[in-house]
Amino acid sequence: MDFDLGVKFWGVRGSVPVSGPQYARYGGSTSCVQIKTNSSVELIMDGGSGLYQLGQNYLKQAVPDEVHLFLTHPHWDHIQGLPFFVPAYIPKKKINIYGCSQGALELRTILDGQMSNPYFPVELDTWQADIDIITLRETELDLGDIKVTTAYAQHPGLTLGYKIEKNGKSVVYYSDNEIFGNYPVNKVLACLESNDFDEEDLQAVMLAEEKKKLFKMIAGVDVLIHDAQYTNKEYEAKLGWGHSTVELLTRCAIAAKVKHLVLFHHDPSDDDDHVDEKVALAREIAKDCSDTQIIISAASQFSEMIEV
């Protein structure tokens, strides 16, 4: 492979899997993204229903000896593929599962609960691979020549976003994240356009801090995969649900000089045509408010690998 990082989508939906001809271009499986490298390190972001297809693909190609699976959070659409991930049942394979606890509830306990009666007939302890479950907070990890940085997202319950870096190339994965939720749009846009703010305006100070945290993760990245579940109009009834709008996300990506923005976590009610409309909306915003070229696309589980 002549690239440092490669991104392949196996699940791009939020909430629940969907099927039908109206989803034929983007797919209906829930969150799962494969990050390939030109070294032996194999990363998977989230374990939604798309993880099943990735596992089947491994059987056709070659099952890696070791896999690093990073979970953003344990909502159903991000873990429902785990019981069906074939490599977990193959002896002598190594699977490292990373994610955050939920208060006093540890990640291992959460995953055990999903794979226990009456919810599932096969318990986690029956996995035959060597399984290591690692609890994360905001931190940095080194996996050989790969650096992984974590940061909490704005989403109900504890949720992580991930930045993957190798040889100066970078991919950020923020599957569920409500950018600047609960703030007036005019103040958010002012915050994006300037580094100056009124230090006596508490809301302005808080916005500036959120901007600093977000831009620390996404500034200048080669590929930003980010929640874009709603339009502004759809968002009016979904405030606080933990998901972002296409319009605000696009403006943030432009301000942060992201090279390729990938709209992700499509709503199960969004057919292919509606996803196309969101991409067109984002591209129109980029054309109108920036001289900087930015690639904008929507995640599709049928697309070719994005090579960085």
PDB file of C-alpha atoms in Angstrom:
ATOM      1  CA  MET A   1       0.000   0.000   0.000  1.00  0.00           C
ATOM      2  CA  ASP A   2       1.364   3.405  -0.978  1.00  0.00           C
ATOM      3  CA  PHE A   3      -0.734   5.371   1.535  1.00  0.00           C
ATOM      4  CA  ASP A   4      -0.356   5.925   5.265  1.00  0.00           C
ATOM      5  CA  LEU A   5      -4.035   5.762   6.240  1.00  0.00           C
ATOM      6  CA  GLY A   6      -6.984   4.303   4.347  1.00  0.00           C
ATOM      7  CA  VAL A   7     -10.629   4.771   5.323  1.00  0.00           C
ATOM      8  CA  LYS A   8     -13.289   2.205   4.391  1.00  0.00           C
ATOM      9  CA  PHE A   9     -16.917   2.512   5.487  1.00  0.00           C
ATOM     10  CA  TRP A  10     -18.873  -0.590   6.516  1.00  0.00           C
ATOM     11  CA  GLY A  11     -21.723   1.146   8.356  1.00  0.00           C
ATOM     12  CA  VAL A  12     -22.803   4.774   8.007  1.00  0.00           C
ATOM     13  CA  ARG A  13     -26.235   5.020   9.672  1.00  0.00           C
ATOM     14  CA  GLY A  14     -27.317   6.166  13.093  1.00  0.00           C
ATOM     15  CA  SER A  15     -29.960   4.753  15.439  1.00  0.00           C
ATOM     16  CA  VAL A  16     -31.088   1.579  13.622  1.00  0.00           C
ATOM     17  CA  PRO A  17     -30.112  -0.374  10.491  1.00  0.00           C
ATOM     18  CA  VAL A  18     -32.395   0.135   7.491  1.00  0.00           C
ATOM     19  CA  SER A  19     -32.883  -1.658   4.188  1.00  0.00           C
ATOM     20  CA  GLY A  20     -34.583  -1.071   0.867  1.00  0.00           C
ATOM     21  CA  PRO A  21     -33.861   0.286  -2.612  1.00  0.00           C
ATOM     22  CA  GLN A  22     -33.966   3.870  -1.302  1.00  0.00           C
ATOM     23  CA  TYR A  23     -30.731   3.157   0.629  1.00  0.00           C
ATOM     24  CA  ALA A  24     -28.865   1.467  -2.235  1.00  0.00           C
ATOM     25  CA  ARG A  25     -26.196   4.170  -2.715  1.00  0.00           C
ATOM     26  CA  TYR A  26     -25.210   4.885   0.878  1.00  0.00           C
ATOM     27  CA  GLY A  27     -26.240   1.708   2.693  1.00  0.00           C
ATOM     28  CA  GLY A  28     -28.251   0.938   5.791  1.00  0.00           C
ATOM     29  CA  SER A  29     -25.814  -0.579   8.301  1.00  0.00           C
ATOM     30  CA  THR A  30     -24.930   1.296  11.485  1.00  0.00           C
ATOM     31  CA  SER A  31     -21.595   2.821  12.433  1.00  0.00           C
ATOM     32  CA  CYS A  32     -18.429   0.923  11.561  1.00  0.00           C
ATOM     33  CA  VAL A  33     -15.321   2.349   9.883  1.00  0.00           C
ATOM     34  CA  GLN A  34     -12.114   0.507   9.036  1.00  0.00           C
ATOM     35  CA  ILE A  35      -8.810   2.391   9.215  1.00  0.00           C
ATOM     36  CA  LYS A  36      -6.117   0.554   7.298  1.00  0.00           C
ATOM     37  CA  THR A  37      -2.438   1.435   7.489  1.00  0.00           C
ATOM     38  CA  ASN A  38       0.645   0.482   5.525  1.00  0.00           C
ATOM     39  CA  SER A  39       1.945  -1.246   8.650  1.00  0.00           C
ATOM     40  CA  SER A  40       0.554  -4.200  10.592  1.00  0.00           C
ATOM     41  CA  VAL A  41      -1.766  -2.021  12.721  1.00  0.00           C
ATOM     42  CA  GLU A  42      -5.470  -2.500  11.921  1.00  0.00           C
ATOM     43  CA  LEU A  43      -8.035  -0.152  13.470  1.00  0.00           C
ATOM     44  CA  ILE A  44     -11.836  -0.291  13.528  1.00  0.00           C
ATOM     45  CA  MET A  45     -13.957   2.606  14.682  1.00  0.00           C
ATOM     46  CA  ASP A  46     -17.233   1.457  16.285  1.00  0.00           C
ATOM     47  CA  GLY A  47     -18.989  -1.882  16.259  1.00  0.00           C
ATOM     48  CA  GLY A  48     -22.400  -1.198  14.724  1.00  0.00           C
ATOM     49  CA  SER A  49     -24.118  -3.654  12.423  1.00  0.00           C
ATOM     50  CA  GLY A  50     -21.539  -2.883   9.708  1.00  0.00           C
ATOM     51  CA  LEU A  51     -19.007  -4.811  11.799  1.00  0.00           C
ATOM     52  CA  TYR A  52     -20.652  -8.045  10.662  1.00  0.00           C
ATOM     53  CA  GLN A  53     -19.826  -7.358   7.007  1.00  0.00           C
ATOM     54  CA  LEU A  54     -16.285  -6.303   7.889  1.00  0.00           C
ATOM     55  CA  GLY A  55     -15.805  -9.598   9.733  1.00  0.00           C
ATOM     56  CA  GLN A  56     -17.056 -11.525   6.705  1.00  0.00           C
ATOM     57  CA  ASN A  57     -14.662  -9.573   4.499  1.00  0.00           C
ATOM     58  CA  TYR A  58     -11.774 -10.520   6.767  1.00  0.00           C
ATOM     59  CA  LEU A  59     -12.642 -14.184   6.184  1.00  0.00           C
ATOM     60  CA  LYS A  60     -12.448 -13.668   2.409  1.00  0.00           C
ATOM     61  CA  GLN A  61      -9.192 -11.707   2.551  1.00  0.00           C
ATOM     62  CA  ALA A  62      -7.174 -12.460   5.687  1.00  0.00           C
ATOM     63  CA  VAL A  63      -8.090 -12.119   9.337  1.00  0.00           C
ATOM     64  CA  PRO A  64      -5.501  -9.829  10.993  1.00  0.00           C
ATOM     65  CA  ASP A  65      -3.604 -11.353  13.898  1.00  0.00           C
ATOM     66  CA  GLU A  66      -4.425  -8.271  15.984  1.00  0.00           C
ATOM     67  CA  VAL A  67      -7.228  -5.722  15.721  1.00  0.00           C
ATOM     68  CA  HIS A  68      -7.768  -2.481  17.661  1.00  0.00           C
ATOM     69  CA  LEU A  69     -11.506  -1.739  17.929  1.00  0.00           C
ATOM     70  CA  PHE A  70     -12.392   1.726  19.259  1.00  0.00           C
ATOM     71  CA  LEU A  71     -15.949   2.336  20.482  1.00  0.00           C
ATOM     72  CA  THR A  72     -17.223   5.886  20.735  1.00  0.00           C
ATOM     73  CA  HIS A  73     -19.962   4.907  23.207  1.00  0.00           C
ATOM     74  CA  PRO A  74     -22.193   1.919  23.962  1.00  0.00           C
ATOM     75  CA  HIS A  75     -25.481   2.973  22.356  1.00  0.00           C
ATOM     76  CA  TRP A  76     -27.016   0.080  20.425  1.00  0.00           C
ATOM     77  CA  ASP A  77     -26.115   1.397  16.978  1.00  0.00           C
ATOM     78  CA  HIS A  78     -22.419   1.349  17.924  1.00  0.00           C
ATOM     79  CA  ILE A  79     -22.129  -2.078  19.546  1.00  0.00           C
ATOM     80  CA  GLN A  80     -24.832  -4.258  17.963  1.00  0.00           C
ATOM     81  CA  GLY A  81     -22.362  -5.861  15.557  1.00  0.00           C
ATOM     82  CA  LEU A  82     -20.010  -7.126  18.269  1.00  0.00           C
ATOM     83  CA  PRO A  83     -21.775 -10.474  18.911  1.00  0.00           C
ATOM     84  CA  PHE A  84     -21.532 -11.235  15.175  1.00  0.00           C
ATOM     85  CA  PHE A  85     -17.879 -10.307  14.619  1.00  0.00           C
ATOM     86  CA  VAL A  86     -16.405 -13.585  13.367  1.00  0.00           C
ATOM     87  CA  PRO A  87     -12.725 -12.884  14.268  1.00  0.00           C
ATOM     88  CA  ALA A  88     -13.752 -12.794  17.957  1.00  0.00           C
ATOM     89  CA  TYR A  89     -14.485 -16.535  17.702  1.00  0.00           C
ATOM     90  CA  ILE A  90     -11.139 -17.489  16.133  1.00  0.00           C
ATOM     91  CA  PRO A  91      -8.473 -18.799  18.552  1.00  0.00           C
ATOM     92  CA  LYS A  92      -5.062 -17.118  18.608  1.00  0.00           C
ATOM     93  CA  LYS A  93      -6.394 -13.833  17.245  1.00  0.00           C
ATOM     94  CA  LYS A  94      -5.954 -10.732  19.392  1.00  0.00           C
ATOM     95  CA  ILE A  95      -8.736  -8.149  19.701  1.00  0.00           C
ATOM     96  CA  ASN A  96      -8.284  -4.998  21.781  1.00  0.00           C
ATOM     97  CA  ILE A  97     -11.568  -3.194  22.476  1.00  0.00           C
ATOM     98  CA  TYR A  98     -11.314   0.411  23.675  1.00  0.00           C
ATOM     99  CA  GLY A  99     -14.016   2.724  24.979  1.00  0.00           C
ATOM    100  CA  CYS A 100     -15.165   4.806  27.927  1.00  0.00           C
ATOM    101  CA  SER A 101     -17.046   3.704  31.000  1.00  0.00           C
ATOM    102  CA  GLN A 102     -20.426   5.223  31.846  1.00  0.00           C
ATOM    103  CA  GLY A 103     -19.937   6.574  35.349  1.00  0.00           C
ATOM    104  CA  ALA A 104     -19.499   3.617  37.692  1.00  0.00           C
ATOM    105  CA  LEU A 105     -20.513   1.201  34.919  1.00  0.00           C
ATOM    106  CA  GLU A 106     -17.327  -0.189  33.378  1.00  0.00           C
ATOM    107  CA  LEU A 107     -17.001  -0.953  29.666  1.00  0.00           C
ATOM    108  CA  ARG A 108     -16.539  -4.683  30.322  1.00  0.00           C
ATOM    109  CA  THR A 109     -19.778  -4.796  32.315  1.00  0.00           C
ATOM    110  CA  ILE A 110     -21.646  -2.992  29.534  1.00  0.00           C
ATOM    111  CA  LEU A 111     -20.441  -5.394  26.847  1.00  0.00           C
ATOM    112  CA  ASP A 112     -21.122  -8.402  29.087  1.00  0.00           C
ATOM    113  CA  GLY A 113     -24.674  -7.149  29.528  1.00  0.00           C
ATOM    114  CA  GLN A 114     -25.304  -7.009  25.785  1.00  0.00           C
ATOM    115  CA  MET A 115     -24.173 -10.606  25.355  1.00  0.00           C
ATOM    116  CA  SER A 116     -26.145 -12.261  28.137  1.00  0.00           C
ATOM    117  CA  ASN A 117     -29.603 -13.743  28.564  1.00  0.00           C
ATOM    118  CA  PRO A 118     -32.255 -12.706  27.804  1.00  0.00           C
ATOM    119  CA  TYR A 119     -30.697 -10.396  25.213  1.00  0.00           C
ATOM    120  CA  PHE A 120     -28.324 -12.818  23.465  1.00  0.00           C
ATOM    121  CA  PRO A 121     -27.699 -16.564  23.760  1.00  0.00           C
ATOM    122  CA  VAL A 122     -23.894 -16.446  23.394  1.00  0.00           C
ATOM    123  CA  GLU A 123     -21.944 -14.819  26.225  1.00  0.00           C
ATOM    124  CA  LEU A 124     -18.858 -12.696  25.764  1.00  0.00           C
ATOM    125  CA  ASP A 125     -16.757 -15.251  27.624  1.00  0.00           C
ATOM    126  CA  THR A 126     -17.361 -17.745  24.794  1.00  0.00           C
ATOM    127  CA  TRP A 127     -15.247 -15.635  22.427  1.00  0.00           C
ATOM    128  CA  GLN A 128     -12.185 -17.698  21.605  1.00  0.00           C
ATOM    129  CA  ALA A 129      -9.881 -14.894  20.542  1.00  0.00           C
ATOM    130  CA  ASP A 130      -7.631 -13.202  23.069  1.00  0.00           C
ATOM    131  CA  ILE A 131      -9.855 -10.270  24.107  1.00  0.00           C
ATOM    132  CA  ASP A 132      -8.565  -7.252  26.003  1.00  0.00           C
ATOM    133  CA  ILE A 133     -11.064  -4.559  27.027  1.00  0.00           C
ATOM    134  CA  ILE A 134      -9.442  -1.204  27.782  1.00  0.00           C
ATOM    135  CA  THR A 135     -11.224   1.737  29.396  1.00  0.00           C
ATOM    136  CA  LEU A 136     -10.243   5.146  28.020  1.00  0.00           C
ATOM    137  CA  ARG A 137     -10.664   8.764  29.012  1.00  0.00           C
ATOM    138  CA  GLU A 138      -9.211  11.779  27.201  1.00  0.00           C
ATOM    139  CA  THR A 139      -5.707  10.572  26.456  1.00  0.00           C
ATOM    140  CA  GLU A 140      -3.102   9.689  23.812  1.00  0.00           C
ATOM    141  CA  LEU A 141      -2.120   6.189  22.731  1.00  0.00           C
ATOM    142  CA  ASP A 142       0.803   4.945  20.656  1.00  0.00           C
ATOM    143  CA  LEU A 143       0.145   1.824  18.579  1.00  0.00           C
ATOM    144  CA  GLY A 144       3.475   1.281  16.904  1.00  0.00           C
ATOM    145  CA  ASP A 145       3.846   4.220  14.522  1.00  0.00           C
ATOM    146  CA  ILE A 146       0.173   5.183  14.912  1.00  0.00           C
ATOM    147  CA  LYS A 147      -0.894   7.877  17.381  1.00  0.00           C
ATOM    148  CA  VAL A 148      -4.488   7.879  18.648  1.00  0.00           C
ATOM    149  CA  THR A 149      -5.834  10.914  20.520  1.00  0.00           C
ATOM    150  CA  THR A 150      -9.199  10.842  22.292  1.00  0.00           C
ATOM    151  CA  ALA A 151     -11.530  13.691  23.265  1.00  0.00           C
ATOM    152  CA  TYR A 152     -15.004  13.688  24.763  1.00  0.00           C
ATOM    153  CA  ALA A 153     -17.861  14.509  22.408  1.00  0.00           C
ATOM    154  CA  GLN A 154     -21.135  16.331  23.098  1.00  0.00           C
ATOM    155  CA  HIS A 155     -23.583  13.436  23.256  1.00  0.00           C
ATOM    156  CA  PRO A 156     -25.843  11.899  25.914  1.00  0.00           C
ATOM    157  CA  GLY A 157     -23.707   9.681  28.129  1.00  0.00           C
ATOM    158  CA  LEU A 158     -19.902   9.657  27.913  1.00  0.00           C
ATOM    159  CA  THR A 159     -18.794   9.555  24.280  1.00  0.00           C
ATOM    160  CA  LEU A 160     -15.355   9.771  22.684  1.00  0.00           C
ATOM    161  CA  GLY A 161     -14.046  11.124  19.402  1.00  0.00           C
ATOM    162  CA  TYR A 162     -10.782   9.833  17.947  1.00  0.00           C
ATOM    163  CA  LYS A 163      -7.896  11.301  15.953  1.00  0.00           C
ATOM    164  CA  ILE A 164      -5.605   8.836  14.160  1.00  0.00           C
ATOM    165  CA  GLU A 165      -2.217  10.108  12.984  1.00  0.00           C
ATOM    166  CA  LYS A 166       0.613   8.521  11.019  1.00  0.00           C
ATOM    167  CA  ASN A 167       3.567  10.152   9.270  1.00  0.00           C
ATOM    168  CA  GLY A 168       1.909  13.573   9.315  1.00  0.00           C
ATOM    169  CA  LYS A 169      -1.394  12.249   7.923  1.00  0.00           C
ATOM    170  CA  SER A 170      -4.556  12.397  10.017  1.00  0.00           C
ATOM    171  CA  VAL A 171      -8.126  11.120  10.216  1.00  0.00           C
ATOM    172  CA  VAL A 172     -10.647  12.288  12.829  1.00  0.00           C
ATOM    173  CA  TYR A 173     -13.723  10.220  13.680  1.00  0.00           C
ATOM    174  CA  TYR A 174     -16.527  12.004  15.534  1.00  0.00           C
ATOM    175  CA  SER A 175     -19.511   9.741  14.987  1.00  0.00           C
ATOM    176  CA  ASP A 176     -21.938  11.322  17.480  1.00  0.00           C
ATOM    177  CA  ASN A 177     -21.209  14.926  18.383  1.00  0.00           C
ATOM    178  CA  GLU A 178     -23.484  17.947  18.799  1.00  0.00           C
ATOM    179  CA  ILE A 179     -21.284  20.898  17.862  1.00  0.00           C
ATOM    180  CA  PHE A 180     -21.968  23.957  20.038  1.00  0.00           C
ATOM    181  CA  GLY A 181     -25.349  22.640  21.121  1.00  0.00           C
ATOM    182  CA  ASN A 182     -27.616  25.006  23.077  1.00  0.00           C
ATOM    183  CA  TYR A 183     -25.848  28.178  21.909  1.00  0.00           C
ATOM    184  CA  PRO A 184     -27.440  30.890  19.724  1.00  0.00           C
ATOM    185  CA  VAL A 185     -26.388  30.464  16.094  1.00  0.00           C
ATOM    186  CA  ASN A 186     -25.296  34.094  15.726  1.00  0.00           C
ATOM    187  CA  LYS A 187     -22.861  33.758  18.636  1.00  0.00           C
ATOM    188  CA  VAL A 188     -21.515  30.452  17.312  1.00  0.00           C
ATOM    189  CA  LEU A 189     -20.856  31.929  13.885  1.00  0.00           C
ATOM    190  CA  ALA A 190     -19.179  34.964  15.457  1.00  0.00           C
ATOM    191  CA  CYS A 191     -17.014  32.616  17.502  1.00  0.00           C
ATOM    192  CA  LEU A 192     -15.975  30.683  14.378  1.00  0.00           C
ATOM    193  CA  GLU A 193     -15.055  33.838  12.488  1.00  0.00           C
ATOM    194  CA  SER A 194     -12.937  35.462  15.189  1.00  0.00           C
ATOM    195  CA  ASN A 195     -10.525  34.706  17.991  1.00  0.00           C
ATOM    196  CA  ASP A 196     -11.622  37.837  19.834  1.00  0.00           C
ATOM    197  CA  PHE A 197     -14.417  37.686  22.408  1.00  0.00           C
ATOM    198  CA  ASP A 198     -15.791  39.605  25.343  1.00  0.00           C
ATOM    199  CA  GLU A 199     -14.172  38.089  28.449  1.00  0.00           C
ATOM    200  CA  GLU A 200     -17.049  39.407  30.550  1.00  0.00           C
ATOM    201  CA  ASP A 201     -19.583  37.492  28.428  1.00  0.00           C
ATOM    202  CA  LEU A 202     -19.695  34.064  30.109  1.00  0.00           C
ATOM    203  CA  GLN A 203     -21.418  32.459  27.136  1.00  0.00           C
ATOM    204  CA  ALA A 204     -18.763  33.837  24.796  1.00  0.00           C
ATOM    205  CA  VAL A 205     -16.025  32.462  27.051  1.00  0.00           C
ATOM    206  CA  MET A 206     -17.629  29.011  27.096  1.00  0.00           C
ATOM    207  CA  LEU A 207     -18.012  29.061  23.316  1.00  0.00           C
ATOM    208  CA  ALA A 208     -14.372  30.005  22.892  1.00  0.00           C
ATOM    209  CA  GLU A 209     -13.334  27.082  25.085  1.00  0.00           C
ATOM    210  CA  GLU A 210     -15.471  24.661  23.069  1.00  0.00           C
ATOM    211  CA  LYS A 211     -14.033  26.039  19.848  1.00  0.00           C
ATOM    212  CA  LYS A 212     -10.491  25.594  21.182  1.00  0.00           C
ATOM    213  CA  LYS A 213     -11.196  21.965  22.127  1.00  0.00           C
ATOM    214  CA  LEU A 214     -12.880  21.102  18.832  1.00  0.00           C
ATOM    215  CA  PHE A 215     -10.240  22.802  16.681  1.00  0.00           C
ATOM    216  CA  LYS A 216      -7.452  21.092  18.603  1.00  0.00           C
ATOM    217  CA  MET A 217      -8.849  17.818  17.260  1.00  0.00           C
ATOM    218  CA  ILE A 218      -9.876  18.787  13.735  1.00  0.00           C
ATOM    219  CA  ALA A 219      -7.664  21.700  12.618  1.00  0.00           C
ATOM    220  CA  GLY A 220      -5.962  20.888   9.328  1.00  0.00           C
ATOM    221  CA  VAL A 221      -6.846  17.188   9.330  1.00  0.00           C
ATOM    222  CA  ASP A 222      -6.812  15.289   6.065  1.00  0.00           C
ATOM    223  CA  VAL A 223     -10.151  13.549   6.653  1.00  0.00           C
ATOM    224  CA  LEU A 224     -12.874  14.527   9.125  1.00  0.00           C
ATOM    225  CA  ILE A 225     -15.644  11.941   9.517  1.00  0.00           C
ATOM    226  CA  HIS A 226     -18.340  13.693  11.489  1.00  0.00           C
ATOM    227  CA  ASP A 227     -21.944  13.379  12.581  1.00  0.00           C
ATOM    228  CA  ALA A 228     -24.157  15.356  10.200  1.00  0.00           C
ATOM    229  CA  GLN A 229     -27.504  13.810  11.002  1.00  0.00           C
ATOM    230  CA  TYR A 230     -29.716  16.903  10.635  1.00  0.00           C
ATOM    231  CA  THR A 231     -30.323  20.041   8.634  1.00  0.00           C
ATOM    232  CA  ASN A 232     -30.978  23.238  10.585  1.00  0.00           C
ATOM    233  CA  LYS A 233     -34.729  22.785  10.132  1.00  0.00           C
ATOM    234  CA  GLU A 234     -34.651  19.158  11.314  1.00  0.00           C
ATOM    235  CA  TYR A 235     -32.508  20.150  14.282  1.00  0.00           C
ATOM    236  CA  GLU A 236     -35.165  22.489  15.687  1.00  0.00           C
ATOM    237  CA  ALA A 237     -37.016  19.492  17.140  1.00  0.00           C
ATOM    238  CA  LYS A 238     -33.848  17.548  18.056  1.00  0.00           C
ATOM    239  CA  LEU A 239     -31.914  20.004  20.228  1.00  0.00           C
ATOM    240  CA  GLY A 240     -29.887  18.128  22.837  1.00  0.00           C
ATOM    241  CA  TRP A 241     -30.136  14.758  21.105  1.00  0.00           C
ATOM    242  CA  GLY A 242     -26.384  14.762  20.555  1.00  0.00           C
ATOM    243  CA  HIS A 243     -26.141  15.236  16.786  1.00  0.00           C
ATOM    244  CA  SER A 244     -24.937  18.037  14.518  1.00  0.00           C
ATOM    245  CA  THR A 245     -26.322  19.937  11.558  1.00  0.00           C
ATOM    246  CA  VAL A 246     -24.814  19.873   8.093  1.00  0.00           C
ATOM    247  CA  GLU A 247     -24.724  23.675   7.970  1.00  0.00           C
ATOM    248  CA  LEU A 248     -22.798  24.277  11.193  1.00  0.00           C
ATOM    249  CA  LEU A 249     -20.481  21.304  10.697  1.00  0.00           C
ATOM    250  CA  THR A 250     -19.510  22.548   7.247  1.00  0.00           C
ATOM    251  CA  ARG A 251     -18.706  26.032   8.570  1.00  0.00           C
ATOM    252  CA  CYS A 252     -16.599  24.515  11.369  1.00  0.00           C
ATOM    253  CA  ALA A 253     -14.696  22.311   8.913  1.00  0.00           C
ATOM    254  CA  ILE A 254     -13.982  25.298   6.664  1.00  0.00           C
ATOM    255  CA  ALA A 255     -12.823  27.443   9.594  1.00  0.00           C
ATOM    256  CA  ALA A 256     -10.569  24.585  10.765  1.00  0.00           C
ATOM    257  CA  LYS A 257      -9.112  24.147   7.246  1.00  0.00           C
ATOM    258  CA  VAL A 258     -10.156  20.498   7.023  1.00  0.00           C
ATOM    259  CA  LYS A 259      -9.114  18.973   3.684  1.00  0.00           C
ATOM    260  CA  HIS A 260     -11.896  16.395   3.250  1.00  0.00           C
ATOM    261  CA  LEU A 261     -15.162  16.494   5.203  1.00  0.00           C
ATOM    262  CA  VAL A 262     -17.199  13.275   5.217  1.00  0.00           C
ATOM    263  CA  LEU A 263     -20.833  13.592   6.370  1.00  0.00           C
ATOM    264  CA  PHE A 264     -21.612  10.614   8.618  1.00  0.00           C
ATOM    265  CA  HIS A 265     -24.267   9.021  10.849  1.00  0.00           C
ATOM    266  CA  HIS A 266     -27.125   9.415   8.392  1.00  0.00           C
ATOM    267  CA  ASP A 267     -30.578   9.413   9.949  1.00  0.00           C
ATOM    268  CA  PRO A 268     -32.497   6.171   9.279  1.00  0.00           C
ATOM    269  CA  SER A 269     -35.282   8.241   7.708  1.00  0.00           C
ATOM    270  CA  ASP A 270     -32.865   9.812   5.182  1.00  0.00           C
ATOM    271  CA  ASP A 271     -33.055   8.054   1.828  1.00  0.00           C
ATOM    272  CA  ASP A 272     -30.264   8.380  -0.729  1.00  0.00           C
ATOM    273  CA  ASP A 273     -31.801  11.444  -2.331  1.00  0.00           C
ATOM    274  CA  HIS A 274     -31.984  13.281   0.988  1.00  0.00           C
ATOM    275  CA  VAL A 275     -28.331  12.456   1.741  1.00  0.00           C
ATOM    276  CA  ASP A 276     -27.469  13.826  -1.712  1.00  0.00           C
ATOM    277  CA  GLU A 277     -29.324  17.028  -0.818  1.00  0.00           C
ATOM    278  CA  LYS A 278     -27.243  17.392   2.358  1.00  0.00           C
ATOM    279  CA  VAL A 279     -24.015  17.008   0.390  1.00  0.00           C
ATOM    280  CA  ALA A 280     -25.231  19.634  -2.091  1.00  0.00           C
ATOM    281  CA  LEU A 281     -26.125  21.963   0.789  1.00  0.00           C
ATOM    282  CA  ALA A 282     -22.670  21.556   2.352  1.00  0.00           C
ATOM    283  CA  ARG A 283     -20.940  22.193  -0.969  1.00  0.00           C
ATOM    284  CA  GLU A 284     -23.016  25.320  -1.537  1.00  0.00           C
ATOM    285  CA  ILE A 285     -22.010  26.653   1.881  1.00  0.00           C
ATOM    286  CA  ALA A 286     -18.360  25.890   1.147  1.00  0.00           C
ATOM    287  CA  LYS A 287     -18.575  27.667  -2.189  1.00  0.00           C
ATOM    288  CA  ASP A 288     -20.171  30.753  -0.687  1.00  0.00           C
ATOM    289  CA  CYS A 289     -18.107  31.237   2.463  1.00  0.00           C
ATOM    290  CA  SER A 290     -14.607  30.034   1.713  1.00  0.00           C
ATOM    291  CA  ASP A 291     -11.833  30.493  -0.818  1.00  0.00           C
ATOM    292  CA  THR A 292     -10.148  27.397   0.603  1.00  0.00           C
ATOM    293  CA  GLN A 293     -10.852  24.247  -1.367  1.00  0.00           C
ATOM    294  CA  ILE A 294     -12.461  21.523   0.712  1.00  0.00           C
ATOM    295  CA  ILE A 295     -13.682  18.149  -0.491  1.00  0.00           C
ATOM    296  CA  ILE A 296     -17.149  17.311   0.839  1.00  0.00           C
ATOM    297  CA  SER A 297     -18.752  13.894   0.514  1.00  0.00           C
ATOM    298  CA  ALA A 298     -21.116  11.589   2.366  1.00  0.00           C
ATOM    299  CA  ALA A 299     -20.039   8.292   3.883  1.00  0.00           C
ATOM    300  CA  SER A 300     -21.219   5.300   1.868  1.00  0.00           C
ATOM    301  CA  GLN A 301     -20.606   1.675   2.721  1.00  0.00           C
ATOM    302  CA  PHE A 302     -20.292   1.003  -1.007  1.00  0.00           C
ATOM    303  CA  SER A 303     -17.597   3.596  -1.713  1.00  0.00           C
ATOM    304  CA  GLU A 304     -13.946   2.957  -2.485  1.00  0.00           C
ATOM    305  CA  MET A 305     -11.384   3.404   0.254  1.00  0.00           C
ATOM    306  CA  ILE A 306     -10.331   7.005   0.942  1.00  0.00           C
ATOM    307  CA  GLU A 307      -6.524   6.997   0.817  1.00  0.00           C
ATOM    308  CA  VAL A 308      -4.505   9.566   2.750  1.00  0.00           C
TER     309      VAL A 308
END
